[in-house]
Coordinates of C-alpha atoms in Angstrom, one line a residue:
X189 CA 27.7 -191.4 54.8
X190 CA 26.0 -191.3 51.4
X191 CA 29.0 -189.8 49.4
X192 CA 31.3 -192.5 50.9
X193 CA 28.9 -195.3 50.0
X194 CA 28.5 -193.8 46.5
X195 CA 32.3 -193.9 46.0
X196 CA 32.5 -197.6 47.0
X197 CA 29.6 -198.5 44.8
X198 CA 31.3 -196.7 41.9
X199 CA 34.5 -198.6 42.5
X200 CA 32.6 -201.9 42.6
X201 CA 31.0 -201.1 39.2
X202 CA 34.2 -199.8 37.5
X203 CA 37.1 -201.7 38.9
X204 CA 37.7 -205.0 37.0
X205 CA 38.8 -207.0 40.0
X206 CA 38.2 -204.9 43.1
X207 CA 38.2 -207.7 45.6
X208 CA 40.4 -210.2 43.8
X209 CA 43.4 -207.9 43.2
X210 CA 46.1 -208.7 45.7
X211 CA 48.8 -206.1 45.2
X212 CA 47.3 -202.9 46.6
X213 CA 49.5 -200.8 48.8
X214 CA 47.7 -202.5 51.7
X215 CA 49.0 -205.9 50.6
X216 CA 52.5 -204.6 50.2
X217 CA 52.5 -203.0 53.6
X218 CA 51.3 -206.1 55.4
X219 CA 53.8 -208.3 53.5
X220 CA 56.5 -206.0 54.8
X221 CA 55.3 -206.1 58.4
X222 CA 54.4 -202.5 58.4
X223 CA 57.3 -201.1 56.4
X224 CA 57.7 -200.0 52.8
X225 CA 60.7 -200.0 50.6
X226 CA 61.2 -197.8 47.5
X227 CA 63.4 -197.6 44.5
X228 CA 63.9 -194.3 42.7
X229 CA 63.7 -194.4 38.9
X230 CA 65.7 -191.3 38.0
X231 CA 64.4 -190.5 34.6
X232 CA 66.4 -187.4 34.0
X233 CA 69.8 -186.3 32.9
X234 CA 70.3 -184.1 36.0
X235 CA 72.9 -185.0 38.6
X236 CA 72.0 -185.8 42.2
X237 CA 74.1 -185.1 45.2
X238 CA 74.2 -187.2 48.3
X239 CA 72.3 -184.4 50.2
X240 CA 69.6 -184.4 47.5
X241 CA 69.4 -188.2 47.7
X242 CA 68.8 -188.1 51.4
X243 CA 66.3 -185.3 51.1
X244 CA 64.4 -187.3 48.5
X245 CA 64.1 -190.1 51.0
X246 CA 63.1 -187.9 53.9
X247 CA 60.4 -186.2 51.8
X248 CA 59.0 -189.6 50.8
X249 CA 58.9 -190.6 54.4
X250 CA 57.0 -187.5 55.5
X251 CA 54.5 -187.6 52.6
X252 CA 53.8 -191.4 53.1
X253 CA 53.2 -190.9 56.8
X254 CA 50.5 -188.3 56.0
X255 CA 48.4 -191.1 54.5
X256 CA 49.2 -193.5 57.3
X257 CA 48.2 -190.9 59.9
X258 CA 44.7 -191.0 58.5
X259 CA 44.3 -194.4 60.0
X260 CA 44.9 -193.1 63.5
X261 CA 42.5 -191.5 66.1
X262 CA 44.4 -189.8 68.9
X263 CA 47.4 -192.0 68.2
X264 CA 45.5 -195.3 68.2
X265 CA 44.7 -197.4 65.2
X266 CA 41.2 -197.0 63.8
X267 CA 39.1 -200.2 63.5
X268 CA 42.0 -202.5 64.5
X269 CA 44.6 -200.8 62.3
X270 CA 48.0 -202.0 63.6
X271 CA 50.6 -199.5 62.5
X272 CA 51.3 -196.1 64.0
X273 CA 54.5 -195.2 62.2
X274 CA 55.3 -196.8 58.8
X275 CA 59.1 -196.7 58.1
X276 CA 59.8 -195.9 54.4
X277 CA 63.2 -196.7 53.1
X278 CA 64.8 -196.0 49.7
X279 CA 66.8 -199.1 49.0
X280 CA 67.9 -198.2 45.4
X281 CA 68.3 -195.8 42.6
X282 CA 68.1 -196.5 38.9
X283 CA 69.9 -194.2 36.5
X284 CA 71.1 -194.1 32.9
X285 CA 74.7 -193.0 33.8
X286 CA 76.3 -193.8 37.1
X287 CA 78.2 -190.5 37.0
X288 CA 74.9 -188.6 37.5
X289 CA 74.8 -189.9 41.1
X290 CA 77.4 -187.8 43.0
X291 CA 78.1 -190.2 45.9
X292 CA 80.4 -193.1 46.4
X293 CA 79.0 -194.8 49.5
X294 CA 77.0 -198.0 49.2
X295 CA 73.9 -196.9 51.2
X296 CA 71.6 -197.7 48.3
X297 CA 71.7 -200.2 45.5
X298 CA 72.4 -198.6 42.1
X299 CA 71.0 -199.9 38.8
X300 CA 72.7 -198.5 35.7
X301 CA 71.2 -198.3 32.2
X302 CA 68.6 -201.0 32.9
X303 CA 65.9 -199.6 30.6
X304 CA 62.2 -200.4 30.7
X305 CA 59.4 -198.2 29.4
X306 CA 62.2 -196.0 28.0
X307 CA 63.3 -195.1 31.5
X308 CA 65.8 -196.5 34.0
X309 CA 64.4 -199.4 35.9
X310 CA 65.3 -200.8 39.3
X311 CA 66.2 -204.5 39.2
X312 CA 63.1 -206.6 38.4
X313 CA 64.2 -209.5 40.6
X314 CA 64.0 -207.2 43.6
X315 CA 60.6 -205.6 42.7
X316 CA 57.3 -206.5 44.4
X317 CA 55.4 -205.7 41.2
X318 CA 57.3 -208.5 39.5
X319 CA 57.3 -210.9 42.4
X320 CA 54.0 -210.6 44.1
X321 CA 54.6 -214.0 45.8
X322 CA 57.3 -212.3 47.9
X323 CA 60.0 -214.6 46.4
X324 CA 63.1 -212.4 46.1
X325 CA 65.6 -215.2 45.8
X326 CA 66.9 -213.6 42.5
X327 CA 67.5 -210.2 44.2
X328 CA 71.3 -209.8 44.7
X329 CA 70.8 -208.4 48.1
X330 CA 68.0 -210.7 49.1
X331 CA 64.6 -209.8 50.5
X332 CA 65.9 -206.8 52.6
X333 CA 66.9 -205.1 49.3
X334 CA 63.5 -205.6 47.6
X335 CA 61.4 -202.6 46.8
X336 CA 57.6 -202.4 47.0
X337 CA 57.0 -199.2 45.1
X338 CA 59.0 -197.2 42.5
X339 CA 59.2 -193.5 42.8
X340 CA 59.5 -192.7 39.1
X341 CA 60.8 -189.1 38.6
X342 CA 60.6 -188.0 35.0
X343 CA 62.1 -184.7 33.6
X344 CA 59.4 -182.6 32.0
X345 CA 56.6 -184.7 33.2
X346 CA 53.4 -182.9 34.2
X347 CA 50.7 -184.4 36.3
X348 CA 51.3 -187.9 37.7
X349 CA 50.4 -191.5 37.6
X350 CA 50.1 -194.1 40.4
X351 CA 49.3 -197.7 41.0
X352 CA 50.5 -200.9 42.6
X353 CA 53.9 -200.3 41.0
X354 CA 54.4 -196.9 42.7
X355 CA 54.1 -193.3 41.7
X356 CA 55.3 -191.2 38.7
X357 CA 55.7 -187.4 38.9
X358 CA 57.9 -184.7 37.4
X359 CA 61.5 -184.8 38.6
X360 CA 61.7 -181.0 38.7
X361 CA 58.4 -180.8 40.6
X362 CA 59.6 -183.2 43.2
X363 CA 63.1 -181.7 43.6
X364 CA 61.6 -178.3 44.0
X365 CA 59.2 -179.5 46.7
X366 CA 61.7 -181.3 49.0
X367 CA 60.8 -179.0 51.9
X368 CA 57.1 -178.5 51.1
X369 CA 54.5 -179.4 53.7
X370 CA 52.4 -181.2 51.1
X371 CA 53.7 -182.6 47.8
X372 CA 50.2 -182.8 46.6
X373 CA 50.6 -184.6 43.3
X374 CA 52.6 -187.3 45.0
X375 CA 50.0 -187.6 47.7
X376 CA 47.3 -188.0 45.1
X377 CA 49.3 -190.7 43.3
X378 CA 50.0 -192.5 46.7
X379 CA 46.2 -192.6 47.1
X380 CA 46.0 -194.7 43.9
X381 CA 48.6 -197.1 45.2
X382 CA 46.1 -197.8 48.1
X383 CA 43.3 -198.3 45.6
X384 CA 41.6 -194.9 45.8
X385 CA 39.8 -193.8 42.6
X386 CA 40.1 -190.8 40.3
X387 CA 37.2 -188.4 40.0
X388 CA 37.4 -186.9 36.6
X389 CA 33.8 -187.4 35.5
X390 CA 31.9 -187.2 38.8
X391 CA 32.0 -185.6 42.2
X392 CA 30.6 -187.2 45.3
X393 CA 31.0 -184.0 47.3
X394 CA 30.2 -181.2 44.8
X395 CA 32.3 -178.2 45.3
X396 CA 34.1 -179.3 48.5
X397 CA 37.4 -180.5 47.0
X398 CA 39.6 -183.4 48.1
X399 CA 43.1 -184.6 47.1
X400 CA 41.8 -187.6 45.1
X401 CA 39.9 -185.2 42.9
X402 CA 42.9 -183.8 41.0
X403 CA 43.3 -180.0 41.2
X404 CA 40.7 -179.5 43.9
X405 CA 42.8 -179.8 47.0
X406 CA 46.5 -179.6 47.9
X407 CA 46.4 -181.7 51.1
X408 CA 44.6 -184.8 52.3
X409 CA 41.1 -183.9 53.5
X410 CA 38.7 -185.5 55.8
X411 CA 36.9 -187.1 52.9
X412 CA 40.1 -188.6 51.6
X413 CA 40.7 -190.0 55.1
X414 CA 37.3 -191.7 55.1
X415 CA 37.7 -193.1 51.6
X416 CA 41.0 -194.6 52.8
X417 CA 39.4 -196.0 55.9
X418 CA 36.6 -197.5 53.8
X419 CA 39.2 -199.5 51.9
X420 CA 40.6 -200.8 55.1
X421 CA 37.1 -201.7 56.3
X422 CA 36.5 -203.8 53.2
X423 CA 39.9 -205.4 53.1
X424 CA 41.1 -205.8 56.7
X425 CA 39.8 -209.4 56.9
X426 CA 42.5 -210.3 54.4
X427 CA 45.0 -209.6 57.1
X428 CA 43.3 -211.3 60.0
X429 CA 42.2 -207.9 61.5

């Protein structure tokens, strides 16, 4: 498929360390045995109820699985892909003021006023981005409390950002889309976590639209699926597949 080959060639020529980088979403997923942990960076002054907290996690699970479903054909893993369902768990929230979080249970770790990049930050000893060797000995809850990605929700933020550290989108946008079928900005940024490129200056499928070409699609398309699969095809030997 010529457009797919063109995308990979473009990534080979523009990524600084395409094959040497070892903290793509793929690496994190396999390190976690097919599961992903998140921490929410609540970069807002708004309050969050327990029901909203649970809805944030449920939405994250649904949207993440939309990408993972692209690796399945009729319920079976494509090209020796091992995972059918990927459990996504929110293990922590970071906030400026504990009073913003309107729950008293201990279902998630809470990090208060730990500021990095002018925003609340989940504990660095528990973060995969900071401990790519998988050593979470400094994490108070141990490895089970580590987080692979951050969901960074920023008040007044338009657009998004994504990478091996996680995804950043507007808090109002996310909270108003908790029941949406496709949280398309989040889906786009999740694609970046798995290595997929942006397409601001060229289009391998002129006029067709796909989620990784921002603004041209609101759901994962067939072309997005095959770009994801192409990453797997090139990286799967890393994981003995």
